[in-house]
Amino acid sequence: MTAAISEEILARLARLDNGKDSIPLHEPIFRGNEEAYVTDCIRTGWVSSVGAYVDRLEHDLAAYLDVKRAVVVVNGTAALHLALVAAGVTSQDEVLVPALTFVATANAVAYTGATPHFCDSATEHMGLCPEKLDVYLAKIARRDEQGRCINTQTGRRIAAVLPMHCMGHPLPMDRLMEVATAYGIAVIEDAAESLGSQYKGKHTGTFGHMGAISFNGNKIITAGGGGAIITNDEELGRRLKHLSTTAKSSQGGFFHHDTVGYNYRMPNLNAALCCAQLEQLPEFLRIKRSIAQQYQTLFADLPEVDFIEEPAESKSNYWLCSLRIHDAQTMAEVIDRANAAGIMVRPLWEPMHQLPMYRDCPRMELNTTETLHRSVISLPSSVNLSFNPA
Ligand SMILES: *Cc1c(COP(=O)(O)O)cnc(C)c1O
């Protein structure tokens, strides 16, 4: 019975085509000025920690997202870490993190010494559920005289929340902001996967106090490796830049470092590649929507599965198209057989509270997280993907 269903899903996936022997989940595509800009860095010698492409990328990214400031850094994990540092998160604090995320979200919290506190997702968008968070905080949190949010069970401050836009699908940020504001909790959006996604006409990553983006090789656009922190707070933007460049100031040829800074700035070489990629983002977004549309059609008549569509009032970048397979056995078979056939499909990440280093962290009920983990797979989603007729 399940074999017949997985057979049927496989037959449909066999129509995917990228002109090669195997189909990765997501590969970078270079169709623009990548070579010209990178060559320019090499010819002029500006390959490292300063250069015109770094400034240009920060400018272009801020303009595209309509934010006051973008600070580019070595990767998305560093972006999250630096945002938490700038938000004043310390080892005495807890930070609310979805249990369903890439491990970097929780790791960035651990780097500050703070304790990740795991939250459940919503089925619709797979991101942190603001409604569940509201109910949960009403039970376990109170605000103290200074307005700080205290976890009454551990006595620690809940300093921040890190909502993550899963696979590029926006979560309802207005509701999340409402809940966080009511409890005096800072919001840092993990928009690593969702560059170009919008909720109610506004870019993800721009609702919270800060947002983090990733330009890793498997994201919608890449710098080779890289990330960015975005904010509408200019003072915070200056501080993030300062912290990312070893907190250095110079006066008449003398250098001074006024706090423990980080060597997190993005090299010019990576910024050059990323500038060229950013120019193509609107085109990539168009192609991604078309891929999502074709997947939707491909699986429309199969009652055993649902293609996961963008949530209400959202425009997703469809970074990784995803399929819900109702039966766990079928899902395991599909993963096995598709990968054996050279078509890469992946389950969602192992939930954070199941990992050895985070097993003892505080958490709410994580039923939806566990259900999503057992039923959702990611499908090949590179912009060079095409669909052969049946
Ligand atoms: C990719 C990713 C990151 C980390 O970005 P890197 O650039 O790989 O460090 C963080 N969070 C999520 C949800 C991601 O998908």
mmCIF file of N, CA and C in Angstrom, residues 132-243:
data_model
loop_
_atom_site.group_PDB
_atom_site.id
_atom_site.type_symbol
_atom_site.label_atom_id
_atom_site.label_comp_id
_atom_site.label_asym_id
_atom_site.label_seq_id
_atom_site.Cartn_x
_atom_site.Cartn_y
_atom_site.Cartn_z
ATOM 1 N N LYS A 132 0.665 30.186 20.367
ATOM 2 C CA LYS A 132 1.138 29.280 21.424
ATOM 3 C C LYS A 132 2.079 30.009 22.367
ATOM 4 N N LEU A 133 2.912 30.894 21.785
ATOM 5 C CA LEU A 133 3.859 31.650 22.614
ATOM 6 C C LEU A 133 3.113 32.525 23.610
ATOM 7 N N ASP A 134 2.052 33.161 23.143
ATOM 8 C CA ASP A 134 1.253 34.045 23.992
ATOM 9 C C ASP A 134 0.676 33.276 25.185
ATOM 10 N N VAL A 135 0.068 32.145 24.880
ATOM 11 C CA VAL A 135 -0.536 31.311 25.927
ATOM 12 C C VAL A 135 0.547 30.821 26.906
ATOM 13 N N TYR A 136 1.669 30.427 26.360
ATOM 14 C CA TYR A 136 2.767 29.886 27.170
ATOM 15 C C TYR A 136 3.351 30.950 28.099
ATOM 16 N N LEU A 137 3.609 32.139 27.548
ATOM 17 C CA LEU A 137 4.201 33.205 28.369
ATOM 18 C C LEU A 137 3.259 33.620 29.496
ATOM 19 N N ALA A 138 1.950 33.593 29.197
ATOM 20 C CA ALA A 138 0.969 33.936 30.234
ATOM 21 C C ALA A 138 1.108 32.980 31.422
ATOM 22 N N LYS A 139 1.548 31.754 31.135
ATOM 23 C CA LYS A 139 1.696 30.743 32.186
ATOM 24 C C LYS A 139 3.034 30.845 32.931
ATOM 25 N N ILE A 140 4.108 31.091 32.172
ATOM 26 C CA ILE A 140 5.425 30.954 32.816
ATOM 27 C C ILE A 140 6.183 32.273 33.016
ATOM 28 N N ALA A 141 5.668 33.377 32.472
ATOM 29 C CA ALA A 141 6.462 34.606 32.541
ATOM 30 C C ALA A 141 5.742 35.730 33.278
ATOM 31 N N ARG A 142 6.517 36.642 33.813
ATOM 32 C CA ARG A 142 5.951 37.879 34.365
ATOM 33 C C ARG A 142 6.958 38.991 34.087
ATOM 34 N N ARG A 143 6.485 40.229 34.129
ATOM 35 C CA ARG A 143 7.402 41.359 33.953
ATOM 36 C C ARG A 143 7.773 41.915 35.314
ATOM 37 N N ASP A 144 9.060 42.213 35.515
ATOM 38 C CA ASP A 144 9.471 42.742 36.818
ATOM 39 C C ASP A 144 9.375 44.278 36.834
ATOM 40 N N GLU A 145 9.832 44.897 37.918
ATOM 41 C CA GLU A 145 9.687 46.354 38.104
ATOM 42 C C GLU A 145 10.336 47.133 36.967
ATOM 43 N N GLN A 146 11.455 46.609 36.433
ATOM 44 C CA GLN A 146 12.144 47.305 35.332
ATOM 45 C C GLN A 146 11.543 46.969 33.970
ATOM 46 N N GLY A 147 10.469 46.165 33.969
ATOM 47 C CA GLY A 147 9.816 45.826 32.714
ATOM 48 C C GLY A 147 10.442 44.644 32.000
ATOM 49 N N ARG A 148 11.411 43.995 32.649
ATOM 50 C CA ARG A 148 12.056 42.839 32.018
ATOM 51 C C ARG A 148 11.158 41.616 32.140
ATOM 52 N N CYS A 149 11.254 40.717 31.169
ATOM 53 C CA CYS A 149 10.449 39.492 31.191
ATOM 54 C C CYS A 149 11.208 38.418 31.953
ATOM 55 N N ILE A 150 10.592 37.896 33.019
ATOM 56 C CA ILE A 150 11.251 36.886 33.853
ATOM 57 C C ILE A 150 10.523 35.547 33.709
ATOM 58 N N ASN A 151 11.300 34.492 33.477
ATOM 59 C CA ASN A 151 10.758 33.140 33.503
ATOM 60 C C ASN A 151 10.600 32.755 34.973
ATOM 61 N N THR A 152 9.362 32.621 35.432
ATOM 62 C CA THR A 152 9.124 32.397 36.866
ATOM 63 C C THR A 152 9.577 31.005 37.302
ATOM 64 N N GLN A 153 9.794 30.101 36.336
ATOM 65 C CA GLN A 153 10.219 28.748 36.696
ATOM 66 C C GLN A 153 11.726 28.649 36.890
ATOM 67 N N THR A 154 12.500 29.512 36.177
ATOM 68 C CA THR A 154 13.961 29.437 36.288
ATOM 69 C C THR A 154 14.539 30.690 36.939
ATOM 70 N N GLY A 155 13.747 31.749 37.031
ATOM 71 C CA GLY A 155 14.223 33.003 37.590
ATOM 72 C C GLY A 155 15.050 33.831 36.627
ATOM 73 N N ARG A 156 15.304 33.293 35.439
ATOM 74 C CA ARG A 156 16.137 34.020 34.468
ATOM 75 C C ARG A 156 15.305 34.977 33.629
ATOM 76 N N ARG A 157 16.019 36.009 33.112
ATOM 77 C CA ARG A 157 15.358 36.938 32.194
ATOM 78 C C ARG A 157 15.168 36.257 30.831
ATOM 79 N N ILE A 158 14.023 36.466 30.201
ATOM 80 C CA ILE A 158 13.838 36.067 28.801
ATOM 81 C C ILE A 158 14.142 37.316 27.982
ATOM 82 N N ALA A 159 15.341 37.336 27.394
ATOM 83 C CA ALA A 159 15.860 38.578 26.811
ATOM 84 C C ALA A 159 15.386 38.801 25.381
ATOM 85 N N ALA A 160 15.228 37.720 24.626
ATOM 86 C CA ALA A 160 14.940 37.883 23.199
ATOM 87 C C ALA A 160 14.207 36.668 22.657
ATOM 88 N N VAL A 161 13.618 36.857 21.486
ATOM 89 C CA VAL A 161 13.005 35.748 20.749
ATOM 90 C C VAL A 161 13.569 35.781 19.331
ATOM 91 N N LEU A 162 13.817 34.584 18.785
ATOM 92 C CA LEU A 162 14.413 34.458 17.445
ATOM 93 C C LEU A 162 13.456 33.736 16.497
ATOM 94 N N PRO A 163 12.401 34.398 16.011
ATOM 95 C CA PRO A 163 11.508 33.722 15.058
ATOM 96 C C PRO A 163 12.247 33.443 13.744
ATOM 97 N N MET A 164 12.026 32.267 13.182
ATOM 98 C CA MET A 164 12.721 31.865 11.947
ATOM 99 C C MET A 164 11.690 31.596 10.841
ATOM 100 N N HIS A 165 11.885 32.187 9.693
ATOM 101 C CA HIS A 165 10.952 32.020 8.574
ATOM 102 C C HIS A 165 11.349 30.762 7.801
ATOM 103 N N CYS A 166 10.636 29.683 8.115
ATOM 104 C CA CYS A 166 11.042 28.336 7.735
ATOM 105 C C CYS A 166 10.903 28.085 6.228
ATOM 106 N N MET A 167 11.996 27.703 5.597
ATOM 107 C CA MET A 167 12.028 27.406 4.161
ATOM 108 C C MET A 167 11.647 28.628 3.313
ATOM 109 N N GLY A 168 11.641 29.796 3.945
ATOM 110 C CA GLY A 168 11.291 31.029 3.231
ATOM 111 C C GLY A 168 9.870 31.496 3.469
ATOM 112 N N HIS A 169 9.050 30.660 4.154
ATOM 113 C CA HIS A 169 7.651 31.032 4.410
ATOM 114 C C HIS A 169 7.561 31.980 5.612
ATOM 115 N N PRO A 170 7.027 33.181 5.426
ATOM 116 C CA PRO A 170 6.953 34.126 6.538
ATOM 117 C C PRO A 170 5.997 33.646 7.631
ATOM 118 N N LEU A 171 6.378 33.927 8.868
ATOM 119 C CA LEU A 171 5.417 33.706 9.960
ATOM 120 C C LEU A 171 4.742 35.043 10.242
ATOM 121 N N PRO A 172 3.557 35.023 10.873
ATOM 122 C CA PRO A 172 2.792 36.273 11.066
ATOM 123 C C PRO A 172 3.491 37.207 12.049
ATOM 124 N N MET A 173 4.335 38.089 11.509
ATOM 125 C CA MET A 173 5.208 38.907 12.340
ATOM 126 C C MET A 173 4.463 39.970 13.131
ATOM 127 N N ASP A 174 3.296 40.427 12.639
ATOM 128 C CA ASP A 174 2.575 41.443 13.423
ATOM 129 C C ASP A 174 2.135 40.865 14.765
ATOM 130 N N ARG A 175 1.639 39.648 14.738
ATOM 131 C CA ARG A 175 1.200 38.966 15.958
ATOM 132 C C ARG A 175 2.385 38.685 16.887
ATOM 133 N N LEU A 176 3.485 38.220 16.273
ATOM 134 C CA LEU A 176 4.681 37.922 17.062
ATOM 135 C C LEU A 176 5.199 39.183 17.762
ATOM 136 N N MET A 177 5.202 40.313 17.021
ATOM 137 C CA MET A 177 5.680 41.582 17.592
ATOM 138 C C MET A 177 4.785 42.020 18.750
ATOM 139 N N GLU A 178 3.480 41.800 18.577
ATOM 140 C CA GLU A 178 2.505 42.156 19.616
ATOM 141 C C GLU A 178 2.810 41.420 20.925
ATOM 142 N N VAL A 179 3.027 40.103 20.791
ATOM 143 C CA VAL A 179 3.291 39.271 21.968
ATOM 144 C C VAL A 179 4.621 39.676 22.607
ATOM 145 N N ALA A 180 5.662 39.812 21.773
ATOM 146 C CA ALA A 180 6.995 40.150 22.300
ATOM 147 C C ALA A 180 6.976 41.517 22.979
ATOM 148 N N THR A 181 6.289 42.473 22.378
ATOM 149 C CA THR A 181 6.228 43.822 22.937
ATOM 150 C C THR A 181 5.512 43.823 24.290
ATOM 151 N N ALA A 182 4.428 43.053 24.361
ATOM 152 C CA ALA A 182 3.674 42.980 25.611
ATOM 153 C C ALA A 182 4.533 42.457 26.761
ATOM 154 N N TYR A 183 5.516 41.615 26.435
ATOM 155 C CA TYR A 183 6.369 41.032 27.471
ATOM 156 C C TYR A 183 7.747 41.692 27.564
ATOM 157 N N GLY A 184 7.987 42.723 26.748
ATOM 158 C CA GLY A 184 9.290 43.393 26.814
ATOM 159 C C GLY A 184 10.446 42.535 26.338
ATOM 160 N N ILE A 185 10.180 41.724 25.310
ATOM 161 C CA ILE A 185 11.196 40.814 24.780
ATOM 162 C C ILE A 185 11.701 41.351 23.429
ATOM 163 N N ALA A 186 13.018 41.430 23.239
ATOM 164 C CA ALA A 186 13.599 41.888 21.968
ATOM 165 C C ALA A 186 13.370 40.840 20.881
ATOM 166 N N VAL A 187 13.166 41.298 19.650
ATOM 167 C CA VAL A 187 12.910 40.377 18.538
ATOM 168 C C VAL A 187 14.039 40.442 17.512
ATOM 169 N N ILE A 188 14.681 39.307 17.305
ATOM 170 C CA ILE A 188 15.711 39.193 16.275
ATOM 171 C C ILE A 188 15.236 38.128 15.298
ATOM 172 N N GLU A 189 14.918 38.536 14.081
ATOM 173 C CA GLU A 189 14.383 37.570 13.123
ATOM 174 C C GLU A 189 15.505 36.779 12.467
ATOM 175 N N ASP A 190 15.372 35.472 12.483
ATOM 176 C CA ASP A 190 16.275 34.639 11.708
ATOM 177 C C ASP A 190 15.665 34.524 10.306
ATOM 178 N N ALA A 191 16.079 35.476 9.453
ATOM 179 C CA ALA A 191 15.589 35.502 8.070
ATOM 180 C C ALA A 191 16.640 34.904 7.140
ATOM 181 N N ALA A 192 17.438 33.983 7.678
ATOM 182 C CA ALA A 192 18.534 33.362 6.913
ATOM 183 C C ALA A 192 18.029 32.752 5.608
ATOM 184 N N GLU A 193 16.798 32.189 5.658
ATOM 185 C CA GLU A 193 16.289 31.449 4.501
ATOM 186 C C GLU A 193 15.310 32.269 3.666
ATOM 187 N N SER A 194 14.953 33.457 4.145
ATOM 188 C CA SER A 194 13.765 34.113 3.585
ATOM 189 C C SER A 194 14.038 35.447 2.900
ATOM 190 N N LEU A 195 15.254 35.650 2.396
ATOM 191 C CA LEU A 195 15.522 36.893 1.673
ATOM 192 C C LEU A 195 14.569 37.010 0.479
ATOM 193 N N GLY A 196 13.854 38.115 0.424
ATOM 194 C CA GLY A 196 12.898 38.328 -0.671
ATOM 195 C C GLY A 196 11.468 37.979 -0.292
ATOM 196 N N SER A 197 11.278 37.305 0.838
ATOM 197 C CA SER A 197 9.923 36.967 1.292
ATOM 198 C C SER A 197 9.294 38.175 1.975
ATOM 199 N N GLN A 198 7.983 38.305 1.807
ATOM 200 C CA GLN A 198 7.287 39.422 2.442
ATOM 201 C C GLN A 198 6.059 38.947 3.200
ATOM 202 N N TYR A 199 5.793 39.654 4.299
ATOM 203 C CA TYR A 199 4.558 39.443 5.051
ATOM 204 C C TYR A 199 3.801 40.767 5.047
ATOM 205 N N LYS A 200 2.559 40.750 4.584
ATOM 206 C CA LYS A 200 1.761 41.972 4.439
ATOM 207 C C LYS A 200 2.547 43.075 3.750
ATOM 208 N N GLY A 201 3.249 42.715 2.691
ATOM 209 C CA GLY A 201 3.935 43.702 1.869
ATOM 210 C C GLY A 201 5.248 44.220 2.424
ATOM 211 N N LYS A 202 5.716 43.632 3.522
ATOM 212 C CA LYS A 202 6.949 44.104 4.150
ATOM 213 C C LYS A 202 7.941 42.940 4.241
ATOM 214 N N HIS A 203 9.213 43.230 3.972
ATOM 215 C CA HIS A 203 10.211 42.166 3.930
ATOM 216 C C HIS A 203 10.419 41.492 5.287
ATOM 217 N N THR A 204 10.558 40.172 5.272
ATOM 218 C CA THR A 204 10.936 39.456 6.495
ATOM 219 C C THR A 204 12.318 39.937 6.924
ATOM 220 N N GLY A 205 12.534 39.968 8.210
ATOM 221 C CA GLY A 205 13.803 40.456 8.754
ATOM 222 C C GLY A 205 13.735 41.917 9.131
ATOM 223 N N THR A 206 12.653 42.604 8.698
ATOM 224 C CA THR A 206 12.558 44.045 8.961
ATOM 225 C C THR A 206 11.466 44.394 9.980
ATOM 226 N N PHE A 207 10.845 43.369 10.564
ATOM 227 C CA PHE A 207 9.794 43.618 11.568
ATOM 228 C C PHE A 207 10.402 43.768 12.965
ATOM 229 N N GLY A 208 11.383 42.942 13.249
ATOM 230 C CA GLY A 208 11.994 42.919 14.575
ATOM 231 C C GLY A 208 12.999 44.042 14.757
ATOM 232 N N HIS A 209 13.684 44.033 15.908
ATOM 233 C CA HIS A 209 14.717 45.040 16.167
ATOM 234 C C HIS A 209 15.901 44.838 15.237
ATOM 235 N N MET A 210 16.175 43.579 14.930
ATOM 236 C CA MET A 210 17.214 43.231 13.964
ATOM 237 C C MET A 210 16.779 41.978 13.207
ATOM 238 N N GLY A 211 17.377 41.782 12.048
ATOM 239 C CA GLY A 211 17.136 40.560 11.290
ATOM 240 C C GLY A 211 18.459 40.027 10.783
ATOM 241 N N ALA A 212 18.560 38.704 10.672
ATOM 242 C CA ALA A 212 19.794 38.088 10.176
ATOM 243 C C ALA A 212 19.496 37.352 8.873
ATOM 244 N N ILE A 213 20.422 37.510 7.914
ATOM 245 C CA ILE A 213 20.282 36.882 6.600
ATOM 246 C C ILE A 213 21.522 36.024 6.352
ATOM 247 N N SER A 214 21.366 34.953 5.594
ATOM 248 C CA SER A 214 22.526 34.133 5.224
ATOM 249 C C SER A 214 22.745 34.154 3.717
ATOM 250 N N PHE A 215 24.027 34.219 3.348
ATOM 251 C CA PHE A 215 24.413 34.091 1.931
ATOM 252 C C PHE A 215 25.262 32.846 1.739
ATOM 253 N N ASN A 216 24.940 31.794 2.500
ATOM 254 C CA ASN A 216 25.632 30.519 2.334
ATOM 255 C C ASN A 216 25.381 29.984 0.913
ATOM 256 N N GLY A 217 26.186 29.029 0.501
ATOM 257 C CA GLY A 217 26.103 28.505 -0.864
ATOM 258 C C GLY A 217 24.768 27.890 -1.225
ATOM 259 N N ASN A 218 24.000 27.453 -0.234
ATOM 260 C CA ASN A 218 22.715 26.801 -0.531
ATOM 261 C C ASN A 218 21.513 27.736 -0.368
ATOM 262 N N LYS A 219 21.742 29.009 -0.073
ATOM 263 C CA LYS A 219 20.608 29.910 0.107
ATOM 264 C C LYS A 219 20.188 30.514 -1.245
ATOM 265 N N ILE A 220 19.150 31.370 -1.229
ATOM 266 C CA ILE A 220 18.585 31.825 -2.506
ATOM 267 C C ILE A 220 19.598 32.632 -3.320
ATOM 268 N N ILE A 221 20.417 33.444 -2.662
ATOM 269 C CA ILE A 221 21.598 34.013 -3.317
ATOM 270 C C ILE A 221 22.796 33.790 -2.400
ATOM 271 N N THR A 222 23.987 33.760 -2.975
ATOM 272 C CA THR A 222 25.157 33.418 -2.170
ATOM 273 C C THR A 222 26.305 34.406 -2.337
ATOM 274 N N ALA A 223 27.117 34.480 -1.271
ATOM 275 C CA ALA A 223 28.371 35.230 -1.311
ATOM 276 C C ALA A 223 29.537 34.235 -1.304
ATOM 277 N N GLY A 224 29.242 32.947 -1.521
ATOM 278 C CA GLY A 224 30.213 31.896 -1.257
ATOM 279 C C GLY A 224 29.996 31.479 0.196
ATOM 280 N N GLY A 225 30.165 32.403 1.072
ATOM 281 C CA GLY A 225 29.767 32.310 2.478
ATOM 282 C C GLY A 225 29.565 33.729 2.926
ATOM 283 N N GLY A 226 28.550 33.967 3.710
ATOM 284 C CA GLY A 226 28.338 35.341 4.158
ATOM 285 C C GLY A 226 27.003 35.486 4.849
ATOM 286 N N GLY A 227 26.799 36.653 5.406
ATOM 287 C CA GLY A 227 25.545 36.945 6.079
ATOM 288 C C GLY A 227 25.388 38.439 6.242
ATOM 289 N N ALA A 228 24.265 38.852 6.793
ATOM 290 C CA ALA A 228 24.027 40.273 7.029
ATOM 291 C C ALA A 228 23.098 40.431 8.220
ATOM 292 N N ILE A 229 23.289 41.545 8.920
ATOM 293 C CA ILE A 229 22.333 41.943 9.949
ATOM 294 C C ILE A 229 21.664 43.198 9.424
ATOM 295 N N ILE A 230 20.340 43.260 9.516
ATOM 296 C CA ILE A 230 19.617 44.444 9.051
ATOM 297 C C ILE A 230 18.863 45.060 10.218
ATOM 298 N N THR A 231 18.761 46.369 10.190
ATOM 299 C CA THR A 231 18.049 47.068 11.260
ATOM 300 C C THR A 231 17.577 48.441 10.787
ATOM 301 N N ASN A 232 16.522 48.931 11.425
ATOM 302 C CA ASN A 232 16.043 50.282 11.149
ATOM 303 C C ASN A 232 16.524 51.270 12.203
ATOM 304 N N ASP A 233 17.339 50.784 13.127
ATOM 305 C CA ASP A 233 17.887 51.618 14.189
ATOM 306 C C ASP A 233 19.323 51.995 13.791
ATOM 307 N N GLU A 234 19.523 53.256 13.424
ATOM 308 C CA GLU A 234 20.831 53.673 12.886
ATOM 309 C C GLU A 234 21.949 53.530 13.913
ATOM 310 N N GLU A 235 21.625 53.850 15.155
ATOM 311 C CA GLU A 235 22.620 53.741 16.226
ATOM 312 C C GLU A 235 23.042 52.279 16.404
ATOM 313 N N LEU A 236 22.051 51.395 16.379
ATOM 314 C CA LEU A 236 22.320 49.958 16.473
ATOM 315 C C LEU A 236 23.146 49.507 15.273
ATOM 316 N N GLY A 237 22.828 50.029 14.087
ATOM 317 C CA GLY A 237 23.575 49.705 12.872
ATOM 318 C C GLY A 237 25.055 50.057 13.012
ATOM 319 N N ARG A 238 25.318 51.265 13.549
ATOM 320 C CA ARG A 238 26.707 51.691 13.765
ATOM 321 C C ARG A 238 27.411 50.755 14.745
ATOM 322 N N ARG A 239 26.698 50.381 15.778
ATOM 323 C CA ARG A 239 27.284 49.514 16.803
ATOM 324 C C ARG A 239 27.582 48.122 16.229
ATOM 325 N N LEU A 240 26.670 47.610 15.403
ATOM 326 C CA LEU A 240 26.887 46.294 14.781
ATOM 327 C C LEU A 240 28.122 46.317 13.888
ATOM 328 N N LYS A 241 28.271 47.393 13.121
ATOM 329 C CA LYS A 241 29.442 47.514 12.239
ATOM 330 C C LYS A 241 30.721 47.560 13.067
ATOM 331 N N HIS A 242 30.677 48.333 14.138
ATOM 332 C CA HIS A 242 31.818 48.482 15.040
ATOM 333 C C HIS A 242 32.198 47.123 15.643
ATOM 334 N N LEU A 243 31.209 46.414 16.153
ATOM 335 C CA LEU A 243 31.456 45.109 16.781
ATOM 336 C C LEU A 243 31.981 44.082 15.771
#
